[in-house]
Amino acid sequence: MSSRPMSRRAFALSAAVAPLVGSGVARARDGGDWARTETPGFVLYGKVGENTLRDFARDLEDFDGLLRTLHGAMERSDGRPLPIYLVPRRFDELRVKPDLDEKVNGFYSASIGDVFALMSLEGGEDRGRATLFHEYTHHFMAQHAPAAYPSWLVEGYAEYFKTTRFKLDVVELGVTNERIAWLRGRVWEPYDQILGRRALEGGRRDVGAFYAQSWILTHYMMSDPDRLKRLTAYAGAVAAGGDPVGEMVTAAGMPLSDLERTLKRYMAKLPGLRMPRPAPSATAAPVTRLPPSADDLLLENQRLKLGVPPAERPAVLAMIRERAARYPDDRLADLVLARAENDFGDRAKAQAILKHRIEADPRDVEAIQMMGWSCMLQARGDRPRAAELLNEARNWFGKGFKVDPNSPLLLYDYGISRRGEAGYPSDNVVNVLLRAEQLAPQVAAFRLAAADALMRRDRFEEAAAILEPVFNNPHAGPERLQARARFEQAMARRRPVGAGAEDDKAAPAN
């Protein structure tokens, strides 16, 4: 198991940032509207021009390199390249997330189904690029320095880096932000309210104040080496359980009542950082066209991975069946149909499709994983054959490991397939679930499963460290409350210093 470049509680930039921180079968054709390119850190799918796709690929790689340089994390972890979907219109986003807020032009999702970002360029490429940089900063920090940061710092940090501008030979960081207009024209919220709340609490005005005031405070704290050191200490203190409001008095070096006046004076100057842009790679990433089936089903596949509410499932299933029928023996069409049938349709049909795909390509890891998961779902509804079906599922997962030993989803599925067995979890299962969490630490379910396994082995300190980033994530879903409850259980059951094994309490059962 490889080590992370940064510790769990790390929050420190390197010295480099010291100055500032129709119906029927579809007509055959060579390709559809979608193109694809891949870099070391990203897989980009674009319903956009090839030059636009290449430009975004270069900018994202440069942005990743900037974050690595400033955080001293130059070695890439074993984490998988982040898939990003670029679409020209907001309408395309709604195909993935029908309830997306009307003012949002993109989103990032980290769930069991997939970790990916989707971005509309309807508001312009610059706006789309800034939103991607914001979301990727969250992704990067979760991968390399996960900890229980206060919500204002999580968002202020992402807002700070989203303003990065890549020009022909210069990189600008922290030079400007559209939040300035809000800060100049509105009444500010008291900072004791900003520092102690979550990002998405309150109405639209409250959220606007939170993001704008979090950004300018982050900018101020990162613009001076001494303040940056105090910000690092502040982040560590809060991660260790300190009060995010009270600790800021020491970090800022002033009473909170003076903070607004100081920040407004600072905003009038707003120093930024400019540095040379690295030379581009000698070889541009090749761009390939996806088959026509992608036009009808690529985004629907992502919607299925997010989960479809029960009331919408009949219509979604009918739609996918109709569209998949247009592309007989097409891999994407088959896998999307199998996913829908497996989740809320005809599971036997899904398994037949998946077996066909695996016969066509025994190294198709996605089809293999889906087949194993289908067996696990079948086991839940067929108790007499549950043990047999779970063994079959694990056999499929084993086939997948031979092709891709670093698939976090395969590792997670295998680990949870062992739940209910006597002696769960074994040493091997603990290691498997920890590996899944290490590969995709952004996924709350992977953290919860790993923490549960650790607690069952009386490794409460480790479990608490894994749970912390979940319950303090401003965008966390229902897992946040579960993570908080488990964290409190783990902290309560920690072995006191000097206590013997007889003082340990049993880990909670499911």
Coordinates of C-alpha atoms in Angstrom, one line a residue:
M1 CA 0.0 0.0 0.0
S2 CA 1.6 3.3 -1.1
S3 CA 1.8 6.2 1.3
R4 CA 0.0 9.4 0.8
P5 CA 2.1 12.5 -0.1
M6 CA 0.5 14.5 2.7
S7 CA -0.6 13.4 6.1
R8 CA -4.3 13.2 7.1
R9 CA -4.1 16.4 9.1
A10 CA -1.7 18.2 6.8
F11 CA -2.6 21.7 5.7
A12 CA 0.5 23.4 4.6
L13 CA 1.9 24.9 1.3
S14 CA 5.5 24.6 0.4
A15 CA 7.9 27.5 0.4
A16 CA 7.0 28.1 -3.2
V17 CA 3.8 29.9 -2.2
A18 CA 5.4 32.0 0.6
P19 CA 4.8 35.4 -1.2
L20 CA 1.1 34.5 -1.7
V21 CA -0.8 31.8 -1.5
G22 CA -35.8 8.8 -33.9
S23 CA -36.7 5.0 -33.5
G24 CA -35.1 2.0 -35.0
V25 CA -31.4 1.1 -35.4
A26 CA -29.2 4.2 -35.7
R27 CA -27.5 4.9 -39.0
A28 CA -23.9 3.7 -38.9
R29 CA -21.2 6.5 -39.0
D30 CA -17.6 6.9 -38.0
G31 CA -18.3 8.7 -34.8
G32 CA -20.8 10.8 -32.8
D33 CA -20.7 14.3 -31.3
W34 CA -18.6 13.2 -28.3
A35 CA -14.8 13.2 -28.3
R36 CA -12.4 11.8 -25.6
T37 CA -8.9 12.6 -24.5
E38 CA -6.8 11.4 -21.6
T39 CA -3.9 12.8 -19.6
P40 CA -2.1 11.4 -16.6
G41 CA -4.6 13.0 -14.2
F42 CA -7.8 13.3 -16.2
V43 CA -10.1 11.6 -18.7
L44 CA -12.0 14.3 -20.6
Y45 CA -15.2 13.7 -22.5
G46 CA -16.4 16.6 -24.6
K47 CA -19.4 17.4 -26.6
V48 CA -17.2 20.3 -27.8
G49 CA -14.6 21.0 -30.5
E50 CA -11.4 19.0 -30.4
N51 CA -9.3 22.1 -29.9
T52 CA -11.4 23.1 -26.9
L53 CA -11.0 19.7 -25.4
R54 CA -7.2 19.8 -25.8
D55 CA -7.1 23.3 -24.3
F56 CA -9.0 22.1 -21.2
A57 CA -6.8 19.1 -20.9
R58 CA -3.7 21.2 -20.9
D59 CA -5.1 23.7 -18.4
L60 CA -6.2 21.0 -16.1
E61 CA -2.9 19.3 -16.1
D62 CA -1.1 22.6 -15.5
F63 CA -3.5 23.3 -12.7
D64 CA -2.9 19.9 -11.1
G65 CA 0.8 20.6 -11.4
L66 CA 0.4 24.0 -9.8
L67 CA -1.4 22.4 -6.8
R68 CA 1.2 19.7 -6.5
T69 CA 4.1 22.2 -6.5
L70 CA 2.5 24.5 -3.9
H71 CA 1.6 21.6 -1.7
G72 CA 4.8 19.6 -2.0
A73 CA 2.9 16.6 -3.5
M74 CA 4.8 16.0 -6.7
E75 CA 4.4 12.2 -6.8
R76 CA 1.1 11.0 -8.1
S77 CA -0.8 8.7 -5.9
D78 CA -2.5 5.5 -7.2
G79 CA -5.8 7.4 -7.5
R80 CA -7.5 7.1 -10.8
P81 CA -7.7 9.9 -13.4
L82 CA -10.7 12.1 -12.8
P83 CA -13.4 11.8 -15.5
I84 CA -14.7 15.2 -16.6
Y85 CA -17.6 15.8 -19.0
L86 CA -17.8 19.0 -20.9
V87 CA -21.1 19.9 -22.5
P88 CA -22.2 23.0 -24.5
R89 CA -25.6 23.6 -22.8
R90 CA -27.1 23.4 -19.4
F91 CA -29.8 21.2 -20.9
D92 CA -27.1 18.4 -21.2
E93 CA -26.4 18.7 -17.4
L94 CA -30.0 18.1 -16.6
R95 CA -29.8 14.8 -18.4
V96 CA -27.4 13.7 -15.6
K97 CA -28.9 15.7 -12.7
P98 CA -32.5 16.8 -13.4
D99 CA -32.8 18.7 -10.1
L100 CA -29.6 20.8 -10.6
D101 CA -30.0 24.4 -9.3
E102 CA -30.7 26.8 -12.1
K103 CA -27.7 29.0 -11.2
V104 CA -25.2 26.2 -11.2
N105 CA -23.2 25.6 -14.4
G106 CA -21.5 22.4 -13.2
F107 CA -21.0 20.0 -10.4
Y108 CA -18.6 17.4 -8.9
S109 CA -19.9 14.1 -7.6
A110 CA -18.1 11.5 -5.4
S111 CA -20.3 8.5 -4.8
I112 CA -20.0 4.7 -5.0
G113 CA -21.2 4.8 -8.6
D114 CA -18.4 7.1 -9.8
V115 CA -16.2 10.1 -9.0
F116 CA -16.6 12.7 -11.8
A117 CA -17.2 16.3 -12.7
L118 CA -19.6 17.7 -15.3
M119 CA -19.4 21.2 -16.7
S120 CA -21.6 23.3 -19.0
L121 CA -19.8 25.9 -21.2
E122 CA -23.0 27.8 -21.8
G123 CA -21.8 30.7 -19.6
G124 CA -18.4 30.8 -21.5
E125 CA -15.3 28.8 -21.3
D126 CA -13.7 31.0 -18.7
R127 CA -16.6 30.5 -16.3
G128 CA -16.5 26.7 -16.9
R129 CA -12.8 26.6 -16.4
A130 CA -13.0 28.5 -13.0
T131 CA -15.8 26.1 -11.8
L132 CA -13.7 23.1 -12.7
F133 CA -10.7 24.5 -10.9
H134 CA -12.9 25.1 -7.8
E135 CA -14.2 21.5 -7.8
Y136 CA -10.9 20.0 -8.6
T137 CA -9.3 21.8 -5.6
H138 CA -11.8 19.9 -3.4
H139 CA -11.0 16.7 -5.2
F140 CA -7.2 17.3 -4.8
M141 CA -7.4 18.1 -1.1
A142 CA -9.6 15.1 -0.4
Q143 CA -7.0 12.9 -2.2
H144 CA -3.9 14.3 -0.7
A145 CA -4.7 16.0 2.6
P146 CA -8.1 14.9 4.0
A147 CA -9.0 16.3 7.4
A148 CA -11.8 17.9 9.3
Y149 CA -11.2 21.4 8.0
P150 CA -13.8 24.1 8.9
S151 CA -16.3 24.7 6.1
W152 CA -15.3 28.3 5.4
L153 CA -11.7 27.2 4.7
V154 CA -12.8 24.3 2.5
E155 CA -14.8 26.7 0.3
G156 CA -12.5 29.7 0.7
Y157 CA -9.5 27.6 -0.4
A158 CA -11.3 26.3 -3.5
E159 CA -12.5 29.9 -4.3
Y160 CA -8.9 31.1 -4.0
F161 CA -7.5 28.6 -6.5
K162 CA -10.4 28.7 -8.9
T163 CA -9.2 32.2 -10.0
T164 CA -6.0 30.7 -11.5
R165 CA -5.5 32.0 -15.0
F166 CA -3.2 30.4 -17.5
K167 CA -1.9 32.8 -20.1
L168 CA 0.5 32.1 -22.9
D169 CA 3.6 32.1 -20.7
V170 CA 2.3 33.3 -17.3
V171 CA 0.2 31.8 -14.5
E172 CA -1.8 34.3 -12.4
L173 CA -3.1 33.2 -9.0
G174 CA -5.3 35.2 -6.6
V175 CA -5.5 38.3 -8.9
T176 CA -9.2 38.7 -8.9
N177 CA -12.6 37.0 -8.3
E178 CA -16.1 37.9 -9.2
R179 CA -16.9 37.7 -5.5
I180 CA -15.4 41.2 -5.2
A181 CA -18.6 42.7 -6.6
W182 CA -20.6 41.1 -3.8
L183 CA -18.2 42.3 -1.1
R184 CA -18.2 45.9 -2.4
G185 CA -22.0 46.1 -2.7
R186 CA -23.4 44.2 0.3
V187 CA -23.6 44.3 4.0
W188 CA -21.2 41.7 5.4
E189 CA -22.2 39.0 7.8
P190 CA -20.4 39.0 11.2
Y191 CA -17.4 36.7 10.9
D192 CA -18.4 34.6 14.0
Q193 CA -21.4 33.5 11.8
I194 CA -19.2 32.8 8.7
L195 CA -16.6 30.8 10.6
G196 CA -18.9 28.5 12.4
R197 CA -21.4 27.4 9.7
R198 CA -21.6 25.1 6.8
A199 CA -21.4 26.3 3.2
L200 CA -25.0 25.6 2.0
E201 CA -26.9 26.6 5.1
G202 CA -29.4 29.5 4.8
G203 CA -30.9 31.3 1.8
R204 CA -29.2 32.5 -1.4
R205 CA -27.9 35.7 0.2
D206 CA -26.4 33.8 3.1
V207 CA -24.7 31.4 0.8
G208 CA -23.3 34.3 -1.3
A209 CA -22.0 36.0 1.9
F210 CA -20.4 32.7 3.0
Y211 CA -18.5 32.2 -0.2
A212 CA -17.4 35.8 -0.7
Q213 CA -16.2 36.4 2.8
S214 CA -14.6 32.9 3.0
W215 CA -12.6 33.7 -0.1
I216 CA -11.3 37.1 0.9
L217 CA -10.3 35.8 4.4
T218 CA -8.4 32.9 2.8
H219 CA -6.7 35.3 0.3
Y220 CA -5.7 37.5 3.2
M221 CA -4.3 34.7 5.3
M222 CA -2.4 33.2 2.4
S223 CA -0.8 36.5 1.3
D224 CA 1.8 36.7 4.0
P225 CA 4.3 34.0 5.2
D226 CA 3.5 34.6 8.9
R227 CA -0.2 34.6 8.4
L228 CA 0.1 31.4 6.3
K229 CA 1.9 29.7 9.2
R230 CA -0.9 30.8 11.5
L231 CA -3.5 29.5 9.0
T232 CA -1.8 26.1 8.9
A233 CA -1.8 26.0 12.7
Y234 CA -5.4 27.0 12.8
A235 CA -6.4 24.3 10.4
G236 CA -4.6 21.7 12.5
A237 CA -6.2 23.0 15.7
V238 CA -9.7 22.8 14.2
A239 CA -9.1 19.4 12.8
A240 CA -8.1 18.3 16.3
G241 CA -11.4 19.5 17.7
G242 CA -10.8 23.2 18.2
D243 CA -13.5 25.9 17.8
P244 CA -13.3 27.3 14.3
V245 CA -14.6 30.7 15.6
G246 CA -12.4 31.0 18.7
E247 CA -9.2 29.8 17.1
M248 CA -9.4 32.5 14.4
V249 CA -8.7 35.2 16.9
T250 CA -5.2 33.8 17.3
A251 CA -4.8 33.0 13.7
A252 CA -5.8 36.4 12.4
G253 CA -4.0 38.2 15.2
M254 CA -6.9 40.5 16.0
P255 CA -10.4 40.4 17.5
L256 CA -13.1 39.2 15.1
S257 CA -14.8 42.6 15.3
D258 CA -11.7 44.1 13.6
L259 CA -11.6 41.5 10.8
E260 CA -14.1 43.1 8.4
R261 CA -12.4 46.5 8.4
T262 CA -9.0 44.9 7.9
L263 CA -10.2 42.8 5.0
K264 CA -11.8 45.7 3.2
R265 CA -8.5 47.6 3.4
Y266 CA -6.7 44.6 2.1
M267 CA -9.2 44.1 -0.7
A268 CA -8.4 47.6 -2.1
K269 CA -4.9 46.3 -3.0
L270 CA -5.5 42.6 -3.4
P271 CA -1.9 41.4 -4.2
G272 CA -1.7 38.5 -6.5
L273 CA 1.0 36.0 -7.5
R274 CA 2.4 35.6 -11.1
M275 CA 4.8 32.9 -12.1
P276 CA 6.1 31.5 -15.4
R277 CA 3.9 28.9 -17.1
P278 CA 5.7 25.6 -17.7
A279 CA 6.3 24.7 -21.3
P280 CA 3.7 22.4 -22.8
S281 CA 4.3 18.7 -23.2
A282 CA 6.0 17.9 -26.5
T283 CA 3.2 15.5 -27.4
A284 CA -0.4 16.7 -27.2
A285 CA -2.9 14.2 -25.9
P286 CA -4.6 12.4 -28.8
V287 CA -8.4 13.0 -29.3
T288 CA -10.7 10.2 -30.4
R289 CA -14.3 10.3 -31.4
L290 CA -16.8 8.2 -29.4
P291 CA -19.4 6.0 -31.2
P292 CA -22.8 7.4 -32.0
S293 CA -24.3 5.6 -29.0
A294 CA -22.5 8.1 -26.7
D295 CA -24.8 10.9 -28.1
D296 CA -27.8 9.0 -26.7
L297 CA -26.5 7.2 -23.6
L298 CA -23.2 8.6 -22.2
L299 CA -24.8 11.2 -19.9
E300 CA -27.6 8.8 -19.0
N301 CA -25.0 6.4 -17.8
Q302 CA -23.8 9.0 -15.3
R303 CA -27.3 9.6 -14.2
L304 CA -27.7 5.9 -13.4
K305 CA -24.5 6.0 -11.4
L306 CA -25.9 8.8 -9.2
G307 CA -29.0 6.9 -8.6
V308 CA -32.6 7.4 -9.9
P309 CA -35.5 8.1 -7.5
P310 CA -38.0 5.3 -7.5
A311 CA -40.8 7.4 -9.0
E312 CA -38.7 8.2 -12.1
R313 CA -37.4 4.7 -12.7
P314 CA -40.1 3.3 -15.0
A315 CA -39.7 6.3 -17.4
V316 CA -35.9 6.1 -17.3
L317 CA -35.9 2.4 -17.9
A318 CA -38.2 2.7 -20.9
M319 CA -36.1 5.5 -22.3
I320 CA -32.9 3.5 -22.0
R321 CA -34.4 0.4 -23.4
E322 CA -35.6 2.3 -26.5
R323 CA -32.2 4.1 -27.0
A324 CA -30.1 1.0 -26.4
A325 CA -32.1 -0.9 -29.0
R326 CA -30.8 1.5 -31.7
Y327 CA -27.2 0.2 -31.2
P328 CA -27.1 -3.6 -31.3
D329 CA -24.0 -5.2 -29.9
D330 CA -22.5 -1.8 -28.9
R331 CA -20.5 -1.9 -25.7
L332 CA -21.7 1.4 -24.2
A333 CA -25.4 0.7 -25.1
D334 CA -25.1 -2.8 -23.6
L335 CA -23.5 -1.6 -20.4
V336 CA -25.9 1.2 -19.8
L337 CA -28.9 -1.1 -20.5
A338 CA -27.4 -3.7 -18.1
R339 CA -26.9 -1.1 -15.4
A340 CA -30.6 0.0 -15.7
E341 CA -31.9 -3.5 -15.8
N342 CA -29.8 -4.6 -12.9
D343 CA -30.8 -1.7 -10.7
F344 CA -34.5 -1.5 -11.3
G345 CA -35.5 -3.8 -14.3
D346 CA -34.9 -7.4 -15.3
R347 CA -31.8 -8.6 -13.5
A348 CA -31.7 -11.8 -15.4
K349 CA -31.5 -9.8 -18.6
A350 CA -28.8 -7.6 -17.1
Q351 CA -26.7 -10.7 -16.3
A352 CA -27.2 -12.1 -19.8
I353 CA -25.9 -8.9 -21.3
L354 CA -22.9 -8.7 -19.0
K355 CA -21.9 -12.3 -19.7
H356 CA -22.1 -11.5 -23.4
R357 CA -19.8 -8.5 -22.9
I358 CA -17.3 -10.5 -20.8
E359 CA -17.2 -13.3 -23.4
A360 CA -16.4 -10.6 -26.0
D361 CA -13.7 -9.1 -23.8
P362 CA -12.6 -11.1 -20.7
R363 CA -10.7 -7.9 -19.6
D364 CA -13.7 -5.7 -19.5
V365 CA -13.4 -4.7 -15.8
E366 CA -16.6 -2.6 -15.8
A367 CA -18.7 -5.5 -17.0
I368 CA -17.0 -7.9 -14.6
Q369 CA -17.6 -5.5 -11.6
M370 CA -21.2 -5.0 -12.6
M371 CA -21.7 -8.8 -12.9
G372 CA -20.3 -9.4 -9.4
W373 CA -22.5 -6.6 -8.0
S374 CA -25.6 -8.1 -9.7
C375 CA -24.9 -11.4 -7.9
M376 CA -24.7 -9.6 -4.6
L377 CA -28.1 -7.9 -5.2
Q378 CA -29.5 -11.2 -6.2
A379 CA -28.3 -12.7 -3.0
R380 CA -30.2 -10.1 -1.0
G381 CA -33.5 -11.3 -2.5
D382 CA -32.8 -15.0 -2.5
R383 CA -31.8 -16.0 1.0
P384 CA -31.7 -19.8 0.4
R385 CA -29.0 -19.3 -2.3
A386 CA -27.3 -16.3 -0.7
A387 CA -24.1 -18.0 0.2
E388 CA -23.8 -19.5 -3.3
L389 CA -24.5 -16.2 -5.0
L390 CA -22.0 -14.3 -2.8
N391 CA -19.3 -16.8 -3.7
E392 CA -20.2 -16.3 -7.3
A393 CA -19.9 -12.5 -6.8
R394 CA -16.5 -12.9 -5.2
N395 CA -15.3 -15.1 -8.1
W396 CA -16.2 -12.3 -10.5
F397 CA -14.4 -9.7 -8.3
G398 CA -11.4 -12.0 -8.3
K399 CA -11.4 -12.0 -12.1
G400 CA -11.6 -8.2 -12.0
F401 CA -8.6 -7.9 -9.6
K402 CA -6.5 -9.8 -12.1
V403 CA -7.1 -7.1 -14.7
D404 CA -7.2 -4.0 -12.4
P405 CA -5.9 -4.6 -8.8
N406 CA -6.4 -0.9 -8.1
S407 CA -10.1 -0.6 -8.7
P408 CA -11.6 1.0 -5.5
L409 CA -15.1 -0.2 -6.4
L410 CA -14.0 -3.8 -6.8
L411 CA -12.1 -3.7 -3.5
Y412 CA -15.1 -2.1 -1.8
D413 CA -17.6 -4.6 -3.2
Y414 CA -15.4 -7.5 -2.2
G415 CA -15.0 -6.2 1.3
I416 CA -18.7 -5.7 2.0
S417 CA -19.5 -9.1 0.4
R418 CA -17.9 -10.6 3.5
R419 CA -20.2 -8.8 5.9
G420 CA -22.2 -11.3 8.0
E421 CA -19.5 -13.9 8.0
A422 CA -18.2 -15.3 11.3
G423 CA -15.1 -13.3 12.4
Y424 CA -15.8 -10.4 10.0
P425 CA -13.6 -8.6 9.3
S426 CA -10.5 -10.6 8.7
D427 CA -7.1 -8.9 8.4
N428 CA -7.4 -9.2 4.6
V429 CA -10.9 -7.6 4.5
V430 CA -9.6 -4.7 6.7
N431 CA -6.7 -4.2 4.3
V432 CA -9.0 -4.4 1.2
L433 CA -11.4 -1.8 2.6
L434 CA -8.5 0.5 3.6
R435 CA -7.1 0.2 0.2
A436 CA -10.4 1.2 -1.4
E437 CA -10.6 4.3 0.9
Q438 CA -7.0 5.2 0.1
L439 CA -7.6 5.0 -3.7
A440 CA -10.8 7.0 -3.6
P441 CA -10.9 9.0 -0.3
Q442 CA -13.5 11.3 -1.7
V443 CA -16.2 8.6 -1.5
A444 CA -17.9 8.7 1.9
A445 CA -19.2 5.2 1.6
F446 CA -15.6 3.8 1.3
R447 CA -14.6 5.8 4.4
L448 CA -17.6 4.5 6.4
A449 CA -16.9 0.9 5.4
A450 CA -13.2 1.1 6.3
A451 CA -14.0 2.9 9.6
D452 CA -16.6 0.2 10.5
A453 CA -14.1 -2.5 9.9
L454 CA -11.4 -0.8 12.0
M455 CA -13.8 -0.3 14.9
R456 CA -14.7 -4.0 14.8
R457 CA -11.0 -4.6 15.3
D458 CA -10.7 -2.1 18.1
R459 CA -8.7 0.3 16.0
F460 CA -10.7 3.3 17.1
E461 CA -8.1 6.0 16.6
E462 CA -7.6 5.1 13.0
A463 CA -11.3 4.9 12.4
A464 CA -11.8 8.4 13.9
A465 CA -9.2 9.8 11.5
I466 CA -10.9 8.3 8.5
L467 CA -14.3 9.6 9.5
E468 CA -13.3 13.2 10.3
P469 CA -13.3 14.5 6.7
V470 CA -16.8 13.1 6.0
F471 CA -18.8 14.9 8.7
N472 CA -17.1 18.2 8.1
N473 CA -17.5 18.2 4.4
P474 CA -19.8 21.2 3.4
H475 CA -21.3 19.2 0.6
A476 CA -21.7 15.8 2.3
G477 CA -25.0 14.1 2.0
P478 CA -26.8 11.8 4.5
E479 CA -23.5 10.1 5.2
R480 CA -22.4 13.1 7.3
L481 CA -24.7 12.3 10.2
Q482 CA -23.7 8.6 10.1
A483 CA -20.0 9.6 10.1
R484 CA -20.5 12.0 13.0
A485 CA -22.2 9.3 15.1
R486 CA -19.5 6.7 14.3
F487 CA -16.8 9.3 15.0
E488 CA -18.2 10.0 18.4
Q489 CA -18.4 6.2 19.1
A490 CA -14.8 5.8 18.1
M491 CA -13.6 8.6 20.2
A492 CA -15.5 7.3 23.2
R493 CA -14.0 3.8 22.8
R494 CA -10.4 4.9 22.3
R495 CA -8.1 3.1 24.7
P496 CA -6.9 5.6 27.4
V497 CA -3.1 6.1 27.5
G498 CA -1.6 3.3 29.5
A499 CA -4.8 1.2 29.6
G500 CA -4.6 -2.5 29.1
A501 CA -6.5 -4.6 26.6
E502 CA -9.0 -5.5 29.2
D503 CA -10.2 -1.9 29.3
D504 CA -11.3 -2.0 25.7
K505 CA -14.9 -2.0 24.8
A506 CA -16.5 -4.0 22.0
A507 CA -17.0 -2.3 18.7
P508 CA -20.6 -1.6 17.8
A509 CA -22.4 -4.2 15.7
N510 CA -24.5 -3.4 12.7

